[in-house]
Amino acid sequence: MLISSVQNPKVKLARSLANRKGRQAAGLFLVEGSKLMAEALAWGRVPAMTFATAAWWAQHPEVPGERYEVTEHVLAALATTETPDPVVGVFPIVHPV
């Protein structure tokens, strides 16, 4: 499914995670970039949602969870960096026991 609007409810939810209040309310946090995504997956974490460009998905078809292809415009709105890597993952916050 291609998402091309920043008004999409999934994108709005992910954007709300940029601040502490949003993260606490949703129980989710953002992971930006291929390197951090790979590290989270290596630790056995499963993303609730992953937003990425078509080119990134072509190279990483194994990522579990809800998968969304997004335009560069939407990716730029999701990312907090000036030059975003082509992937943003949304992961559940894990509280230590």
PDB file of C-alpha atoms in Angstrom:
ATOM      1  CA  MET A   1       0.000   0.000   0.000  1.00  0.00           C
ATOM      2  CA  LEU A   2       1.486   3.356  -1.050  1.00  0.00           C
ATOM      3  CA  ILE A   3       0.971   6.253   1.348  1.00  0.00           C
ATOM      4  CA  SER A   4       1.426   9.627  -0.288  1.00  0.00           C
ATOM      5  CA  SER A   5      -0.257  11.916   2.250  1.00  0.00           C
ATOM      6  CA  VAL A   6       0.994  13.138   5.614  1.00  0.00           C
ATOM      7  CA  GLN A   7      -2.686  13.259   6.619  1.00  0.00           C
ATOM      8  CA  ASN A   8      -2.872   9.447   6.653  1.00  0.00           C
ATOM      9  CA  PRO A   9      -3.847   8.281  10.190  1.00  0.00           C
ATOM     10  CA  LYS A  10      -0.870   5.887  10.417  1.00  0.00           C
ATOM     11  CA  VAL A  11       1.508   8.687   9.451  1.00  0.00           C
ATOM     12  CA  LYS A  12      -0.125  11.048  11.945  1.00  0.00           C
ATOM     13  CA  LEU A  13       0.340   8.457  14.695  1.00  0.00           C
ATOM     14  CA  ALA A  14       3.995   7.949  13.790  1.00  0.00           C
ATOM     15  CA  ARG A  15       4.596  11.712  13.673  1.00  0.00           C
ATOM     16  CA  SER A  16       3.116  12.078  17.165  1.00  0.00           C
ATOM     17  CA  LEU A  17       5.911   9.836  18.473  1.00  0.00           C
ATOM     18  CA  ALA A  18       8.450  12.610  17.941  1.00  0.00           C
ATOM     19  CA  ASN A  19       7.573  13.969  21.377  1.00  0.00           C
ATOM     20  CA  ARG A  20       7.520  12.330  24.788  1.00  0.00           C
ATOM     21  CA  LYS A  21       3.791  12.824  25.343  1.00  0.00           C
ATOM     22  CA  GLY A  22       2.993  11.040  22.083  1.00  0.00           C
ATOM     23  CA  ARG A  23       5.339   8.147  22.874  1.00  0.00           C
ATOM     24  CA  GLN A  24       3.886   7.679  26.343  1.00  0.00           C
ATOM     25  CA  ALA A  25       0.290   7.855  25.112  1.00  0.00           C
ATOM     26  CA  ALA A  26       0.838   5.321  22.325  1.00  0.00           C
ATOM     27  CA  GLY A  27       3.412   3.082  24.029  1.00  0.00           C
ATOM     28  CA  LEU A  28       5.491   3.284  20.842  1.00  0.00           C
ATOM     29  CA  PHE A  29       8.722   4.905  19.679  1.00  0.00           C
ATOM     30  CA  LEU A  30      10.439   5.669  16.357  1.00  0.00           C
ATOM     31  CA  VAL A  31      13.569   4.049  14.971  1.00  0.00           C
ATOM     32  CA  GLU A  32      15.101   5.873  12.007  1.00  0.00           C
ATOM     33  CA  GLY A  33      17.510   4.414   9.511  1.00  0.00           C
ATOM     34  CA  SER A  34      18.608   1.062   8.158  1.00  0.00           C
ATOM     35  CA  LYS A  35      21.343   0.562  10.752  1.00  0.00           C
ATOM     36  CA  LEU A  36      19.080   1.053  13.775  1.00  0.00           C
ATOM     37  CA  MET A  37      16.333  -1.043  12.157  1.00  0.00           C
ATOM     38  CA  ALA A  38      18.834  -3.872  11.627  1.00  0.00           C
ATOM     39  CA  GLU A  39      20.001  -3.634  15.245  1.00  0.00           C
ATOM     40  CA  ALA A  40      16.423  -3.699  16.604  1.00  0.00           C
ATOM     41  CA  LEU A  41      15.573  -6.713  14.439  1.00  0.00           C
ATOM     42  CA  ALA A  42      18.782  -8.476  15.515  1.00  0.00           C
ATOM     43  CA  TRP A  43      17.657  -8.054  19.135  1.00  0.00           C
ATOM     44  CA  GLY A  44      14.402  -9.813  18.238  1.00  0.00           C
ATOM     45  CA  ARG A  45      12.225  -6.725  18.284  1.00  0.00           C
ATOM     46  CA  VAL A  46       9.294  -6.686  15.861  1.00  0.00           C
ATOM     47  CA  PRO A  47       8.126  -3.335  14.549  1.00  0.00           C
ATOM     48  CA  ALA A  48       4.458  -2.469  14.863  1.00  0.00           C
ATOM     49  CA  MET A  49       4.762  -0.539  11.589  1.00  0.00           C
ATOM     50  CA  THR A  50       7.514   0.193   9.114  1.00  0.00           C
ATOM     51  CA  PHE A  51       7.441   3.066   6.630  1.00  0.00           C
ATOM     52  CA  ALA A  52       9.941   2.926   3.779  1.00  0.00           C
ATOM     53  CA  THR A  53      10.519   3.795   0.158  1.00  0.00           C
ATOM     54  CA  ALA A  54       9.955   1.217  -2.581  1.00  0.00           C
ATOM     55  CA  ALA A  55      13.703   0.924  -3.122  1.00  0.00           C
ATOM     56  CA  TRP A  56      14.276   0.101   0.560  1.00  0.00           C
ATOM     57  CA  TRP A  57      11.513  -2.518   0.571  1.00  0.00           C
ATOM     58  CA  ALA A  58      13.046  -4.156  -2.507  1.00  0.00           C
ATOM     59  CA  GLN A  59      16.271  -4.679  -0.545  1.00  0.00           C
ATOM     60  CA  HIS A  60      14.639  -5.656   2.779  1.00  0.00           C
ATOM     61  CA  PRO A  61      11.626  -7.888   2.086  1.00  0.00           C
ATOM     62  CA  GLU A  62      12.106  -9.836   5.328  1.00  0.00           C
ATOM     63  CA  VAL A  63      11.023  -7.113   7.787  1.00  0.00           C
ATOM     64  CA  PRO A  64       7.966  -8.302   9.785  1.00  0.00           C
ATOM     65  CA  GLY A  65       4.986  -6.268  10.975  1.00  0.00           C
ATOM     66  CA  GLU A  66       2.755  -3.818   9.143  1.00  0.00           C
ATOM     67  CA  ARG A  67       4.582  -2.593   6.043  1.00  0.00           C
ATOM     68  CA  TYR A  68       3.897   0.694   4.282  1.00  0.00           C
ATOM     69  CA  GLU A  69       5.510   2.087   1.179  1.00  0.00           C
ATOM     70  CA  VAL A  70       5.729   5.873   1.409  1.00  0.00           C
ATOM     71  CA  THR A  71       6.764   8.708  -0.855  1.00  0.00           C
ATOM     72  CA  GLU A  72       9.902  10.746  -0.187  1.00  0.00           C
ATOM     73  CA  HIS A  73       7.636  13.597   0.986  1.00  0.00           C
ATOM     74  CA  VAL A  74       5.962  11.428   3.629  1.00  0.00           C
ATOM     75  CA  LEU A  75       9.285   9.949   4.717  1.00  0.00           C
ATOM     76  CA  ALA A  76      10.712  13.446   5.207  1.00  0.00           C
ATOM     77  CA  ALA A  77       7.690  14.322   7.373  1.00  0.00           C
ATOM     78  CA  LEU A  78       8.194  11.207   9.512  1.00  0.00           C
ATOM     79  CA  ALA A  79      11.924  11.551  10.040  1.00  0.00           C
ATOM     80  CA  THR A  80      13.505  13.900  12.539  1.00  0.00           C
ATOM     81  CA  THR A  81      16.807  14.115  10.641  1.00  0.00           C
ATOM     82  CA  GLU A  82      17.555  16.579   7.849  1.00  0.00           C
ATOM     83  CA  THR A  83      18.592  13.888   5.359  1.00  0.00           C
ATOM     84  CA  PRO A  84      16.512  10.859   6.342  1.00  0.00           C
ATOM     85  CA  ASP A  85      17.482   7.295   5.596  1.00  0.00           C
ATOM     86  CA  PRO A  86      14.691   5.629   3.555  1.00  0.00           C
ATOM     87  CA  VAL A  87      13.113   3.795   6.526  1.00  0.00           C
ATOM     88  CA  VAL A  88      11.326   4.641   9.768  1.00  0.00           C
ATOM     89  CA  GLY A  89      10.154   1.894  12.110  1.00  0.00           C
ATOM     90  CA  VAL A  90       7.599   2.144  14.894  1.00  0.00           C
ATOM     91  CA  PHE A  91       8.321  -0.195  17.793  1.00  0.00           C
ATOM     92  CA  PRO A  92       6.482  -0.947  21.036  1.00  0.00           C
ATOM     93  CA  ILE A  93       8.111   0.401  24.168  1.00  0.00           C
ATOM     94  CA  VAL A  94       9.365  -2.522  26.257  1.00  0.00           C
ATOM     95  CA  HIS A  95       9.318  -1.947  29.989  1.00  0.00           C
ATOM     96  CA  PRO A  96      11.780  -3.941  32.097  1.00  0.00           C
ATOM     97  CA  VAL A  97      10.242  -6.501  34.403  1.00  0.00           C
TER      98      VAL A  97
END
